[in-house]
Structure formats: C-alpha cells, structure tokens
Coordinates of C-alpha atoms in Angstrom, one line a residue:
Chain F
M107 CA -0.1 0.0 0.0
N108 CA 2.6 2.5 0.9
R109 CA 4.7 1.5 -2.1
Y110 CA 1.6 2.1 -4.3
L111 CA 0.9 5.4 -2.6
F112 CA 4.6 6.4 -3.2
N113 CA 4.4 5.4 -6.9
R114 CA 1.2 7.4 -7.4
I115 CA 2.6 10.4 -5.8
I116 CA 5.6 10.2 -8.0
Q117 CA 3.4 9.7 -11.0
S118 CA 1.3 12.8 -10.1
I119 CA 4.4 14.9 -9.7
L120 CA 5.5 13.8 -13.1
V121 CA 2.1 14.8 -14.7
L122 CA 2.6 18.3 -13.3
L123 CA 6.2 18.6 -14.4
G124 CA 5.1 17.2 -17.9
V125 CA 2.5 19.9 -18.2
M126 CA 4.8 22.7 -17.0
C127 CA 7.3 21.6 -19.6
L128 CA 4.8 21.3 -22.3
V129 CA 3.4 24.6 -21.6
F130 CA 6.8 26.3 -21.5
F131 CA 8.4 24.8 -24.6
L132 CA 5.4 25.1 -26.6
L133 CA 5.1 28.5 -26.1
R134 CA 8.8 29.4 -26.6
I135 CA 9.5 27.1 -29.5
V136 CA 6.4 27.4 -31.7
G137 CA 6.0 31.1 -31.2
D138 CA 7.5 34.2 -29.4
P139 CA 5.2 35.2 -26.7
V140 CA 6.4 39.0 -26.9
Q141 CA 5.7 38.9 -30.7
M142 CA 2.3 37.3 -30.1
W143 CA 1.4 39.8 -27.5
F144 CA 2.3 42.7 -29.7
S145 CA 0.8 41.5 -32.9
G146 CA -2.7 42.5 -33.9
R147 CA -2.3 46.0 -32.5
T148 CA -3.6 48.6 -34.7
R149 CA -1.0 51.1 -33.7
E150 CA 2.5 50.6 -34.8
I151 CA 4.8 49.9 -31.8
D152 CA 8.4 51.0 -31.8
P153 CA 11.2 48.2 -31.3
E154 CA 12.4 50.0 -28.2
T155 CA 9.0 49.3 -26.4
I156 CA 9.1 45.7 -27.5
A157 CA 12.7 45.3 -26.3
E158 CA 12.0 47.1 -23.1
F159 CA 8.9 44.6 -22.5
R160 CA 11.0 41.7 -23.5
R161 CA 13.7 42.6 -20.9
S162 CA 11.3 43.3 -18.1
M163 CA 9.5 39.9 -18.6
G164 CA 12.9 38.1 -18.8
F165 CA 12.3 36.8 -22.4
D166 CA 15.7 38.1 -23.6
L167 CA 17.7 35.3 -21.7
P168 CA 18.8 32.0 -23.4
L169 CA 16.2 29.3 -23.4
P170 CA 17.6 27.2 -20.9
V171 CA 18.0 29.9 -18.4
Q172 CA 14.4 30.9 -19.0
F173 CA 13.4 27.3 -18.3
I174 CA 15.1 27.2 -15.1
N175 CA 13.8 30.6 -14.1
F176 CA 10.2 29.5 -15.1
M177 CA 10.4 26.2 -13.2
R178 CA 11.9 27.6 -10.1
K179 CA 9.1 30.3 -9.8
A180 CA 6.3 27.9 -10.9
I181 CA 7.2 25.6 -8.1
V182 CA 6.2 28.1 -5.6
G183 CA 3.2 29.1 -7.6
D184 CA 4.6 32.3 -9.3
F185 CA 3.8 32.5 -13.0
G186 CA 5.0 36.0 -13.6
N187 CA 2.8 39.1 -14.1
S188 CA -0.2 39.3 -16.3
F189 CA 0.9 41.1 -19.6
R190 CA -2.3 42.9 -19.5
Y191 CA -2.9 43.9 -15.9
K192 CA 0.6 44.0 -14.5
L193 CA -0.5 41.9 -11.5
P194 CA 0.9 38.7 -10.4
A195 CA -1.1 35.9 -12.5
S196 CA -1.2 33.5 -9.5
M197 CA -3.0 36.3 -7.4
M198 CA -5.5 36.8 -10.1
I199 CA -6.2 33.2 -10.4
I200 CA -6.4 32.4 -6.8
E201 CA -9.2 35.2 -6.5
R202 CA -11.2 33.3 -9.1
I203 CA -10.8 29.8 -7.7
P204 CA -13.8 29.9 -5.2
A205 CA -16.4 31.0 -7.8
T206 CA -15.3 28.1 -10.2
L207 CA -15.2 25.5 -7.4
K208 CA -18.6 26.6 -6.1
L209 CA -20.1 26.2 -9.6
T210 CA -18.5 22.8 -10.4
S211 CA -19.1 21.1 -7.1
I212 CA -22.7 22.2 -6.9
S213 CA -23.1 20.9 -10.5
L214 CA -21.4 17.6 -9.7
L215 CA -23.6 17.2 -6.5
V216 CA -26.8 17.9 -8.6
A217 CA -25.6 15.5 -11.4
L218 CA -25.0 12.8 -8.8
I219 CA -28.4 13.2 -7.0
V220 CA -30.1 12.8 -10.3
S221 CA -28.0 10.2 -12.1
I222 CA -27.2 7.6 -9.5
P223 CA -30.8 6.8 -8.4
L224 CA -31.9 6.9 -12.1
G225 CA -29.0 4.5 -13.1
V226 CA -29.8 2.0 -10.3
M227 CA -33.5 2.1 -11.2
A228 CA -32.8 1.6 -14.8
A229 CA -30.5 -1.4 -14.2
V230 CA -32.9 -3.0 -11.7
K231 CA -35.9 -2.8 -14.0
S232 CA -33.7 -3.2 -17.2
G233 CA -35.9 -2.9 -20.2
G234 CA -38.7 -0.8 -18.5
I235 CA -39.8 2.6 -18.9
I236 CA -37.3 4.0 -16.4
D237 CA -34.6 2.4 -18.3
D238 CA -35.8 3.9 -21.7
I239 CA -35.9 7.3 -19.9
A240 CA -32.4 6.9 -18.5
R241 CA -30.9 5.9 -21.8
T242 CA -32.5 8.7 -23.6
L243 CA -31.4 11.2 -21.1
A244 CA -27.9 9.8 -21.2
L245 CA -27.8 10.1 -25.0
I246 CA -29.2 13.5 -24.9
S247 CA -26.8 14.7 -22.4
Q248 CA -23.9 13.2 -24.2
A249 CA -24.9 14.7 -27.5
T250 CA -25.7 18.3 -26.4
P251 CA -22.7 20.5 -26.4
T252 CA -22.5 22.5 -23.2
Y253 CA -21.7 25.8 -24.8
W254 CA -24.8 25.5 -27.0
L255 CA -27.1 24.4 -24.2
G256 CA -26.0 27.5 -22.4
L257 CA -27.1 29.7 -25.2
V258 CA -30.3 28.0 -25.6
L259 CA -31.2 28.3 -21.9
I260 CA -30.4 32.0 -21.9
S261 CA -32.6 32.7 -24.9
I262 CA -35.5 30.7 -23.4
F263 CA -35.3 31.5 -19.7
A264 CA -33.6 34.9 -19.7
V265 CA -34.7 36.5 -22.9
K266 CA -38.2 34.9 -23.7
L267 CA -39.6 34.3 -20.2
R268 CA -37.5 36.6 -18.2
W269 CA -37.5 34.3 -15.2
L270 CA -33.8 34.1 -14.5
P271 CA -30.8 36.4 -15.0
S272 CA -28.4 35.5 -17.8
S273 CA -25.2 36.6 -16.1
G274 CA -23.5 37.4 -12.9
S275 CA -23.3 35.4 -9.6
E276 CA -24.8 37.5 -6.9
N277 CA -27.7 35.3 -5.6
W278 CA -29.1 31.7 -6.0
K279 CA -31.0 32.7 -9.0
H280 CA -27.8 33.1 -10.8
Y281 CA -26.8 29.7 -10.1
I282 CA -29.8 27.8 -11.7
L283 CA -29.0 28.1 -15.4
P284 CA -25.1 27.4 -15.2
V285 CA -25.7 24.6 -12.9
A286 CA -28.3 23.1 -14.9
C287 CA -26.0 23.3 -18.0
L288 CA -23.0 21.7 -16.2
A289 CA -24.9 19.1 -14.4
L290 CA -26.7 18.0 -17.5
S291 CA -23.5 17.6 -19.5
S292 CA -21.9 15.3 -16.9
M293 CA -25.1 13.3 -16.1
G294 CA -24.8 11.1 -19.3
G295 CA -21.6 9.4 -18.4
L296 CA -22.7 9.0 -14.8
I297 CA -26.0 7.4 -15.7
R298 CA -24.4 5.0 -18.0
L299 CA -21.7 3.9 -15.7
T300 CA -24.0 3.5 -12.7
R301 CA -26.3 1.5 -14.9
S302 CA -23.7 -0.8 -16.3
S303 CA -21.9 -1.3 -13.0
V304 CA -25.2 -2.2 -11.3
L305 CA -26.2 -4.6 -14.1
E306 CA -22.8 -6.2 -13.5
V307 CA -23.2 -6.7 -9.7
L308 CA -26.7 -8.1 -10.2
Q309 CA -25.3 -11.1 -11.9
E310 CA -22.8 -11.9 -9.1
D311 CA -23.3 -15.0 -7.0
Y312 CA -23.8 -13.2 -3.7
V313 CA -26.8 -11.3 -5.0
R314 CA -28.4 -14.7 -6.1
T315 CA -27.6 -16.0 -2.7
A316 CA -29.1 -13.0 -0.9
V317 CA -32.3 -13.5 -3.2
S318 CA -32.5 -17.2 -2.4
K319 CA -32.1 -16.5 1.4
G320 CA -35.3 -14.6 1.1
L321 CA -33.8 -11.2 2.1
R322 CA -35.9 -8.2 1.7
K323 CA -35.5 -6.4 -1.5
N324 CA -34.4 -3.2 0.0
V325 CA -31.7 -4.9 2.0
I326 CA -30.4 -6.4 -1.2
Y327 CA -30.4 -3.2 -3.0
Y328 CA -28.6 -1.2 -0.5
R329 CA -26.4 -3.6 1.4
H330 CA -25.3 -5.9 -1.5
I331 CA -25.8 -4.1 -4.8
L332 CA -25.3 -0.2 -4.4
V333 CA -22.3 -0.8 -2.2
N334 CA -20.4 -2.8 -4.6
A335 CA -21.6 -0.9 -7.6
A336 CA -20.4 2.3 -6.1
L337 CA -16.6 1.4 -6.4
P338 CA -16.2 2.3 -10.1
L339 CA -18.3 5.4 -9.6
V340 CA -15.7 6.8 -7.1
T341 CA -13.1 6.9 -9.7
V342 CA -15.5 8.3 -12.2
I343 CA -16.4 11.1 -9.9
G344 CA -12.8 12.0 -9.8
M345 CA -12.5 11.8 -13.4
S346 CA -15.6 13.8 -14.3
L347 CA -14.2 16.7 -12.3
G348 CA -11.7 17.3 -15.2
G349 CA -14.6 17.4 -17.6
L350 CA -16.6 19.7 -15.4
L351 CA -13.6 22.2 -15.0
G352 CA -13.3 22.1 -19.0
G353 CA -17.1 22.6 -19.1
A354 CA -16.8 25.5 -16.8
L355 CA -14.5 27.2 -19.4
Y356 CA -17.6 27.5 -21.6
I357 CA -20.3 28.0 -19.0
E358 CA -18.3 30.8 -17.3
T359 CA -17.7 32.5 -20.6
I360 CA -21.4 32.4 -21.5
F361 CA -22.8 33.3 -18.2
A362 CA -20.2 35.9 -17.2
W363 CA -19.4 34.0 -14.2
P364 CA -16.3 35.4 -12.4
G365 CA -14.3 32.3 -12.2
M366 CA -11.1 30.7 -13.8
G367 CA -12.8 29.6 -16.9
R368 CA -13.7 33.1 -17.9
L369 CA -10.4 34.4 -16.9
V370 CA -8.8 31.9 -19.2
S371 CA -11.1 32.7 -22.1
D372 CA -10.5 36.3 -21.7
A373 CA -6.7 35.7 -21.6
V374 CA -6.9 33.5 -24.7
G375 CA -8.3 36.5 -26.6
L376 CA -5.6 38.8 -25.3
R377 CA -2.8 36.2 -25.6
D378 CA -2.0 36.9 -22.0
F379 CA 0.3 33.9 -21.6
P380 CA 1.2 34.0 -17.8
I381 CA -2.5 33.7 -16.9
I382 CA -3.1 30.8 -19.4
Q383 CA 0.0 28.9 -18.1
G384 CA -1.1 29.5 -14.4
V385 CA -4.7 28.2 -15.0
A386 CA -3.5 25.4 -16.9
F387 CA -1.2 24.3 -14.2
L388 CA -3.7 24.9 -11.3
T389 CA -6.5 23.0 -13.0
C390 CA -4.1 20.1 -13.5
L391 CA -3.0 20.3 -9.9
I392 CA -6.6 20.1 -8.7
V393 CA -7.4 17.2 -11.0
V394 CA -4.3 15.2 -10.1
C395 CA -4.9 15.7 -6.5
V396 CA -8.5 14.6 -6.7
N397 CA -7.5 11.6 -8.8
L398 CA -4.9 10.7 -6.3
L399 CA -7.5 11.1 -3.4
T400 CA -10.0 8.8 -5.1
D401 CA -7.4 6.2 -5.6
V402 CA -6.7 6.1 -1.9
I403 CA -10.4 6.2 -0.9
Y404 CA -10.8 3.3 -3.2
T405 CA -8.5 1.1 -1.3
F406 CA -10.1 2.0 1.9
I407 CA -13.7 1.3 1.0
D408 CA -12.8 -1.9 -0.9
P409 CA -10.3 -3.9 1.4
R410 CA -10.2 -6.4 -1.4
I411 CA -7.9 -4.2 -3.4
R412 CA -4.3 -4.0 -2.3
Y413 CA -1.8 -2.5 -4.5
G414 CA 1.8 -3.8 -4.7
D415 CA 2.2 -5.4 -1.2
Chain X
M286 CA -34.7 -18.6 -31.4
S287 CA -32.1 -19.5 -34.1
L288 CA -31.2 -23.1 -34.6
P289 CA -27.8 -24.4 -35.2
S290 CA -27.4 -24.3 -39.1
Y291 CA -26.1 -27.8 -39.6
G292 CA -29.1 -29.0 -41.6
K293 CA -29.6 -25.8 -43.4
L294 CA -29.8 -26.0 -47.2
A295 CA -27.0 -24.7 -49.3
D296 CA -27.5 -21.1 -50.1
N297 CA -27.1 -20.7 -53.8
R298 CA -27.7 -17.0 -54.0
P299 CA -24.8 -14.9 -55.2
R300 CA -22.4 -13.8 -52.5
W301 CA -23.3 -10.0 -52.7
L302 CA -27.0 -10.8 -52.1
Q303 CA -26.2 -13.0 -49.1
Q304 CA -24.1 -10.1 -47.8
L305 CA -27.0 -7.8 -48.4
A306 CA -29.4 -10.0 -46.6
T307 CA -27.1 -10.2 -43.6
F308 CA -26.7 -6.4 -43.7
I309 CA -30.6 -5.9 -43.7
R310 CA -30.9 -8.4 -40.9
L311 CA -28.4 -6.3 -38.8
V312 CA -30.3 -3.2 -39.7
K313 CA -33.6 -4.6 -38.6
R314 CA -32.1 -5.9 -35.3
D315 CA -31.3 -2.4 -34.0
K316 CA -33.2 0.4 -35.5
G317 CA -31.4 3.0 -33.5
G318 CA -28.1 2.0 -35.1
A319 CA -29.6 2.1 -38.6
F320 CA -30.9 5.6 -37.8
G321 CA -27.5 6.7 -36.7
M322 CA -25.9 5.4 -39.9
L323 CA -28.5 7.1 -41.9
I324 CA -27.6 10.5 -40.2
V325 CA -24.0 9.8 -40.8
I326 CA -24.5 9.1 -44.5
L327 CA -26.6 12.2 -44.9
L328 CA -23.8 14.1 -43.2
I329 CA -21.2 12.8 -45.5
F330 CA -23.4 13.7 -48.5
C331 CA -23.9 17.3 -47.3
A332 CA -20.1 17.7 -46.9
V333 CA -19.1 16.2 -50.3
F334 CA -21.9 17.8 -52.4
A335 CA -22.2 21.1 -50.4
N336 CA -21.7 23.3 -53.5
H337 CA -24.4 21.3 -55.4
I338 CA -26.9 21.4 -52.8
T339 CA -27.2 25.2 -52.1
P340 CA -27.5 27.9 -54.6
Y341 CA -25.7 30.5 -52.3
D342 CA -22.0 31.1 -51.6
P343 CA -21.4 30.6 -47.8
S344 CA -19.5 33.8 -47.4
L345 CA -21.4 36.0 -49.8
Q346 CA -22.7 39.0 -47.9
N347 CA -26.1 40.6 -48.7
L348 CA -26.8 43.2 -46.2
R349 CA -30.3 43.9 -47.5
E350 CA -31.5 40.5 -46.6
G351 CA -29.5 40.6 -43.3
K352 CA -31.2 39.3 -40.0
T353 CA -33.8 37.4 -41.8
P354 CA -35.7 35.2 -39.3
P355 CA -36.3 31.5 -40.2
A356 CA -39.0 30.9 -42.8
W357 CA -41.9 29.7 -40.5
F358 CA -41.4 32.8 -38.0
P359 CA -44.4 35.0 -37.7
K360 CA -43.9 38.3 -39.7
G361 CA -43.2 41.6 -38.2
S362 CA -40.3 40.6 -35.8
G363 CA -37.9 42.5 -37.8
K364 CA -37.6 44.7 -40.9
V365 CA -37.1 41.6 -43.1
T366 CA -39.9 39.4 -43.7
P367 CA -39.1 35.7 -43.4
S368 CA -39.2 33.7 -46.7
W369 CA -38.3 30.2 -47.9
A370 CA -35.6 31.8 -49.9
H371 CA -33.5 31.5 -46.7
P372 CA -35.2 28.5 -44.9
L373 CA -33.2 29.0 -41.7
G374 CA -32.8 32.7 -41.9
T375 CA -29.7 34.8 -42.4
D376 CA -27.0 36.3 -40.1
P377 CA -26.5 40.0 -39.7
L378 CA -24.3 40.1 -42.7
G379 CA -27.0 38.4 -44.9
R380 CA -25.3 35.2 -45.2
D381 CA -27.8 32.3 -45.7
L382 CA -27.5 30.3 -42.5
L383 CA -28.6 26.8 -44.1
T384 CA -25.7 27.2 -46.6
R385 CA -23.2 27.8 -43.9
I386 CA -24.4 24.8 -41.9
I387 CA -24.1 22.7 -44.9
Y388 CA -20.6 24.0 -45.6
G389 CA -19.7 23.8 -42.0
S390 CA -20.2 20.1 -42.0
R391 CA -17.1 20.0 -44.2
V392 CA -14.9 21.4 -41.4
S393 CA -16.4 19.2 -38.8
L394 CA -16.1 15.9 -40.8
T395 CA -12.6 16.7 -42.0
V396 CA -11.4 17.3 -38.4
G397 CA -13.3 14.2 -37.2
V398 CA -12.1 11.8 -40.1
F399 CA -8.5 12.9 -40.2
G400 CA -8.2 13.6 -36.4
V401 CA -9.4 10.1 -35.7
L402 CA -7.1 8.6 -38.6
L403 CA -4.1 10.3 -37.0
A404 CA -5.0 9.3 -33.4
C405 CA -5.8 5.8 -34.5
S406 CA -2.6 5.3 -36.5
L407 CA -0.5 6.7 -33.7
G408 CA -2.4 4.5 -31.2
L409 CA -2.1 1.4 -33.2
I410 CA 1.6 1.6 -33.7
I411 CA 2.4 2.5 -30.1
G412 CA -0.2 0.1 -28.6
M413 CA 1.0 -2.6 -30.7
I414 CA 4.8 -2.0 -29.8
G415 CA 3.9 -1.8 -26.3
G416 CA 1.5 -4.7 -25.9
Y417 CA 3.7 -7.0 -28.1
L418 CA 7.1 -6.3 -26.7
G419 CA 6.2 -5.8 -23.1
G420 CA 8.9 -5.2 -20.5
R421 CA 10.6 -1.9 -20.2
V422 CA 9.1 -0.2 -23.2
D423 CA 5.6 -1.2 -22.3
D424 CA 6.1 0.4 -18.8
I425 CA 7.2 3.7 -20.3
I426 CA 4.3 3.7 -22.7
V427 CA 1.7 2.8 -20.0
N428 CA 3.1 5.6 -17.8
V429 CA 3.2 8.2 -20.4
I430 CA -0.5 7.4 -21.4
N431 CA -1.6 7.6 -17.8
I432 CA 0.2 11.0 -17.5
M433 CA -1.5 12.2 -20.7
L434 CA -5.1 10.8 -19.7
G435 CA -4.5 12.6 -16.3
I436 CA -4.4 16.1 -17.7
P437 CA -7.8 17.9 -18.2
Y438 CA -8.2 17.5 -21.8
L439 CA -10.0 20.7 -22.9
L440 CA -7.6 22.9 -21.2
L441 CA -4.6 21.3 -22.7
V442 CA -6.2 21.7 -26.2
V443 CA -6.9 25.3 -25.4
V444 CA -3.4 26.1 -24.5
I445 CA -2.0 24.4 -27.6
A446 CA -4.5 26.0 -29.9
T447 CA -3.7 29.5 -28.6
V448 CA 0.0 29.1 -29.2
L449 CA -0.3 27.5 -32.7
G450 CA -2.8 29.8 -34.0
R451 CA -5.8 29.2 -36.1
S452 CA -5.7 26.8 -39.0
L453 CA -7.3 23.4 -40.1
I454 CA -4.1 21.6 -40.1
N455 CA -3.3 22.7 -36.5
V456 CA -6.7 21.7 -35.3
I457 CA -6.3 18.3 -36.8
L458 CA -2.7 17.7 -35.5
I459 CA -3.9 18.8 -32.0
F460 CA -6.8 16.5 -31.8
G461 CA -5.0 13.7 -33.5
I462 CA -2.1 13.7 -31.0
T463 CA -4.1 14.5 -27.8
D464 CA -6.6 11.8 -28.7
A465 CA -4.1 9.0 -29.3
P466 CA -3.8 7.7 -25.8
V467 CA -7.5 6.3 -25.8
F468 CA -6.4 4.3 -28.9
V469 CA -3.2 3.2 -27.4
R470 CA -4.9 1.9 -24.4
V471 CA -7.4 -0.2 -26.3
T472 CA -4.9 -1.5 -28.7
R473 CA -2.6 -2.6 -26.0
S474 CA -5.2 -4.5 -24.2
V475 CA -6.3 -6.3 -27.3
V476 CA -2.9 -7.2 -28.2
L477 CA -2.1 -8.4 -24.8
R478 CA -5.1 -10.7 -24.8
A479 CA -4.3 -12.0 -28.4
R480 CA -0.7 -12.6 -27.6
E481 CA -1.7 -15.4 -25.2
C482 CA -3.8 -17.1 -27.8
G483 CA -3.1 -20.5 -29.3
Y484 CA -2.8 -19.4 -32.9
V485 CA -0.1 -16.8 -31.9
E486 CA 1.9 -19.4 -30.1
A487 CA 1.6 -21.7 -33.1
A488 CA 2.8 -18.9 -35.3
V489 CA 5.7 -18.3 -32.9
S490 CA 6.6 -22.1 -32.9
I491 CA 6.7 -22.4 -36.7
G492 CA 9.2 -19.4 -36.7
A493 CA 7.1 -16.6 -38.2
Q494 CA 8.6 -13.2 -37.8
N495 CA 7.3 -10.6 -35.5
W496 CA 6.0 -8.4 -38.1
R497 CA 4.1 -11.2 -39.6
I498 CA 2.6 -12.3 -36.3
L499 CA 1.6 -8.7 -35.7
F500 CA 0.0 -7.9 -39.0
E501 CA -1.5 -11.4 -39.9
Q502 CA -2.5 -12.7 -36.6
I503 CA -3.0 -9.8 -34.2
L504 CA -4.1 -7.0 -36.4
P505 CA -7.5 -8.8 -37.3
N506 CA -8.4 -8.7 -33.7
L507 CA -8.2 -5.0 -33.6
V508 CA -10.4 -4.1 -36.5
G509 CA -13.7 -4.5 -34.5
P510 CA -12.7 -2.5 -31.3
I511 CA -10.8 0.2 -33.3
I512 CA -13.7 1.0 -35.8
T513 CA -16.2 1.1 -32.8
L514 CA -13.8 3.4 -30.7
G515 CA -13.1 5.4 -33.9
T516 CA -16.8 6.1 -34.5
L517 CA -17.4 7.4 -30.8
E518 CA -14.1 9.3 -30.8
M519 CA -15.1 11.0 -34.1
S520 CA -18.2 12.4 -32.4
N521 CA -16.0 13.5 -29.5
L522 CA -13.7 15.3 -31.8
I523 CA -16.5 17.1 -33.7
F524 CA -17.8 18.3 -30.3
A525 CA -14.3 19.6 -29.2
E526 CA -13.7 21.2 -32.5
A527 CA -16.9 23.2 -32.3
G528 CA -16.1 23.9 -28.7
L529 CA -12.7 25.4 -29.9
G530 CA -14.4 27.4 -32.6
F531 CA -16.9 28.7 -30.0
L532 CA -13.9 30.1 -28.1
G533 CA -12.5 31.5 -31.3
L534 CA -9.6 29.1 -31.5
S535 CA -10.4 26.7 -34.2
V536 CA -10.2 27.3 -38.1
P537 CA -9.8 30.9 -39.2
P538 CA -12.9 33.2 -38.7
S539 CA -13.5 33.5 -42.4
V540 CA -14.3 29.8 -42.9
P541 CA -17.9 28.7 -42.2
S542 CA -17.7 26.2 -39.5
W543 CA -20.3 25.2 -36.8
G544 CA -18.0 26.5 -34.0
N545 CA -17.2 29.8 -35.7
M546 CA -21.0 30.3 -36.4
L547 CA -21.6 29.7 -32.6
N548 CA -18.9 32.1 -31.8
A549 CA -20.5 34.8 -34.0
A550 CA -24.1 34.0 -32.7
R551 CA -23.0 34.6 -29.1
E552 CA -23.1 38.5 -29.6
Y553 CA -26.6 38.3 -31.0
I554 CA -28.2 35.9 -28.6
L555 CA -30.5 38.4 -27.3
S556 CA -31.7 39.8 -30.6
Y557 CA -31.3 37.0 -33.1
P558 CA -31.4 33.7 -31.2
W559 CA -32.0 31.6 -34.2
M560 CA -28.4 32.2 -35.3
A561 CA -27.3 30.0 -32.3
M562 CA -29.9 27.4 -32.8
W563 CA -28.7 25.8 -36.1
P564 CA -25.1 24.9 -35.5
G565 CA -26.0 23.5 -32.1
F566 CA -28.8 21.4 -33.6
S567 CA -26.3 20.2 -36.2
I568 CA -23.7 19.3 -33.5
M569 CA -26.2 17.5 -31.7
I570 CA -27.7 15.5 -34.5
T571 CA -24.3 14.5 -35.7
A572 CA -23.4 13.4 -32.2
V573 CA -26.5 11.4 -31.7
G574 CA -26.0 9.7 -35.1
M575 CA -22.4 8.8 -34.4
N576 CA -23.1 7.5 -30.9
L577 CA -26.0 5.3 -32.1
M578 CA -23.9 4.0 -34.9
G579 CA -21.0 3.3 -32.7
D580 CA -23.0 1.3 -30.1
W581 CA -24.6 -0.6 -33.0
L582 CA -21.1 -1.4 -34.4
R583 CA -19.9 -2.5 -31.0
D584 CA -23.0 -4.9 -31.0
I585 CA -22.0 -6.4 -34.3
M586 CA -18.3 -6.5 -33.7
D587 CA -18.3 -7.8 -30.2
P588 CA -21.3 -9.9 -29.5
R589 CA -20.0 -10.7 -25.9
Q590 CA -20.6 -7.1 -24.9
R591 CA -24.2 -7.1 -26.0
R592 CA -25.7 -8.6 -22.9
A593 CA -24.0 -6.1 -20.6
R594 CA -25.4 -3.2 -22.5
R595 CA -29.0 -4.5 -22.7

C-alpha cells in the first residue's frame, strides 16, 4: 500500500512537471510570446518598447536559463505578471478559484443526485420505462454541447420568459442556469456507468444467494448491490471533475461567471500567457490531487484491493 | 430462437446478395443503429456535395437581406420578412444560414475523420509495440499514457491551440495527437489478450517473424474495437472542434464552421437567437448519429458485450 501510494505520488508529480514543460516549450519554440502579445495591435509599436517589454519579462535570456527561472518560480506558484494587468497571475487566479469550485461542486452534486438513483432504477428494471428514460437522457446529455445548451437556456429563460438572470453570480437565481447546464452535461456518463456497474453486480453469485435466502429487496439493493456498484463510481467522480472544469470554461464565458474559466477565455483572446499557463497548471493540480485522493479512498472502501504489497 | 445451421440447405444466392441479406438483418435488429448510420451518411453527403446542394455562396454578404428570421417565424419581428428563400434565416451580414451549416459540415467531418485517422494510427503503432514487446518499453508507454489521460483534456487543447494559431491543419494535429492515448490503451489491451492465444503461439513456434505475427495474427483482432472506438471518438472530436471554434480558437474566422457560427451568434443571442440554434442542432444530431452507430457497431463486432448493455 505504501509503495503504491509512493508510486502514485511520483506519477502525479511527473504529470505536473510534464504539463509545465509542455506549456513552457510549446510557447517558446512554436512562437515568441512577446511577438504574439504585440501582434494584432492597430497602432505601430516601436522596437524600443518591444525590447523593453522583453527585458522586463525576462524573455531576452537564453532558453535554458528561461526554463530554469520559469520552473523555479512555478514550483512556488509564481507564473509571472499578467501582460495585460501587470498583476501577479497567481494572485488573479486564486481570486477566481472559489467561484469556479462553487459552480463545479454544486453541479457535480446535482448530477450525482439525479443520475445515481436513475441509473440504479434503470438497471434493476432493465428494459422498462425508467430504463428507456435513463438511456434517452444519457444520450441527450452526451450529444448536447455544453456551450450551446448555455445559449439555448439563456434565450429561453432569460430573454423570452425573463425568469432568470443571464449573467452574474450574486444570489441563488444566478446559479440555476449554469448549474443546470454543467450538471446535464456530466449526467450522461454517470447514468451509463451506474447502470452498467449495477447490471454487472446483479449477476454476481452473492446477489443470487441473498435473493434465495429470502432477504428483503431493500436490504439487497442497499447492502449488496449499491455498495459494490459504488466502487467504479468513485473513480469516475474524480475523472468527471476534469470534464466539469473544462465545461466551466464554456459556461463561465457564456454566463459571465467570475471564475477561472472566464479568466482563461479572456486571456486567450488577449494572448495573456502567464494567466493561461497558471490556470492550466492549477487545474491540472486540482485534477491530479482529486484523482490521487479517489485512488486512496478506493483502497479504503474496498479492502479487497491491495496495491503492490 | 435461431437453431444451429447444420441442416440448413446450401445457399445458392450470389455472394453479394447473401451479404446484403445479412446487412438488412443487422439493420432490422437495431433500428437506432440504422438511424444513426442514416444520419452519418446524410452528413457525408452534405459535406461532399455542399456546392451542389445550395445555390448560395457561404461567405457572400447581402446586407439588404440580413437578419432574416427562419421561414416559419411570424412576420413583423424584424425589418425583413421571413421567406423560404432562406429557410433557416440569415445572419446580420445577410449570409444564408442553411448554406453555412451545410458548408460547416465539411470542417467538422474533416477534423473528425483526419483527427481520428491520425490518433488511430499513432495509437495502433504505439499500442502494438507496447503490448507485443512488453517489458521496459511497455512500462514507459503505459506511464506516458496515464500521464496524458490525467491532464484535463479541454484545457490542454485550449493552451496548444492558443499558441499554434488558427488553421485547419493545426486543429487536426492537436486533436490527432491528444486523442491518441485512448487508442493506445484499447490496442494494447487487445494485443495483450491476443498474444496469449493458441494461434499466436503456433505462429511463433513455426518461426514466423514478429511483423508477420503482428499484422497477420494480431491485427485482425483489432479491427472491431478500433472501428467502434473510432466512430465514438469522431463524435467527440467534432464536439471539441466546435467548442474550440466557440472560443475563437479553431479554423480561421472566415471559414464557415459550426464552431465559428456559434462564436458569432453569441453576440446576437439576445436579438437574433435563431443564429445560435442551427449550429447547435447540427452538432447534436451528428453526435447522436455517431453515438448510435458506434453502439450498433460494437454490438455487431463484439457480441459478448451485447448482454452487458441490454
């Protein structure tokens, strides 16, 4: 167990290092961040300013030196100053984290509350009406683009009916539309997975034994089936967080939500690279940590699993 | 239901007719899958014959007919009355939306097909090497794959696309490379299973060379899973491409694509909501079609999986 945990932690660190290297070299080798920052300006900019900017950002040093500087700072969470706002990128990002986490965690919760009971019922009464509903909902959820759903919901509930606000994050009303979008988009995978893992457990010998012992249905459902079917779900919850954070990129842009996603999509338009790098790294950090955590939880809830003893 | 066919009379029909009969039987068994295939065929038709289907030029501006609502909308919602000359309406520059949707399918399909082809070839090569050779090489491949799958996909793509700039080739390259790990994983697991089979052992014992075993004994096992995965991944790539376009990072803005149309529609969502509807519908229908077809293909190619799904 300890050895496994150790390996997993090493692997997680490697993921983060890999992401940082990728982000750094891609930006420096494929293009010149300073050139990209100044390109597309209507006004002619004199070379003096460009050179000055390059010096102040440390982009005039040789590539290996730049890389070492970048890594040394990135390890302590310093990604340099935003080109646009001249403020530390990490500070700007940290300010935005709570809004994004609130949005994604509420959406995940809503998605779980809907999809787990639906998936279980669909599997237990496989082939019935609930099964049809669950499968249709899963298909719709997987086939509807999040970014489009956001636009549709706005044009119906905010423009036509005027029931809900289309942007901002002040009170609970502002949460309804973005949360609905994000939750619906991650529901499909969760329903499908719950359904198939319950179906699998249903065929196990111990379920048949429980039925033939004459146990009550509820006891079988909760003690025998759901507990065992929950195992693969734990990993998927960890994995769908990555998808949710990605979806937040669209949703925050559409609903003007003051989170990391909107910060990135604004930074993409401005070619403000320190912010893009910082968010990429931080999102990876969150996802990697959650995946590590789910793996550890996995071994606790299922004592049958022992890694590398 | 079906009896063993030992006593069946010899089928004298020509081979193509027999194949057709099998095909029709497969279509009848899963209506959803056939429906999915129909959508995909229609989509391919639109993409290939776009310039013959519609009389308009997708980028021709006609400001006088701009902001036309879809044909079935009630009159009086704008200055321009809706007409069947522009069934789905026009955008503020007067470009016909139906035409742009039809031309947009070209971008989506190109990215889907070539992205999946690239990802699938990379995945096949790397996965076969890893699965067949095993040992240190395999360990490295597995670790790299796990690392790549651990990164939040969309964010990675956004970062790369921002740096590389907007062009069709870049988009295909980005998706082709970032999507390869999924194919590596499937290929590897199939190769690992096939390597233990008797016929591979037999081939080894008669002294067949590695490449021959790989291509003649192991590759056929991969056809089914890879085609199924390819169909499902294609719908994922079309999704992701339109998403990039929505953020203004996919093909150049002058090219009519579903993502670019959504990006343009965002500004007008309050006044001309129909502009945003059609590209979204197109993506949705395409995704439904490809998902249904993918599930159907899995049922045909891997009958063991069928019971689990039903």
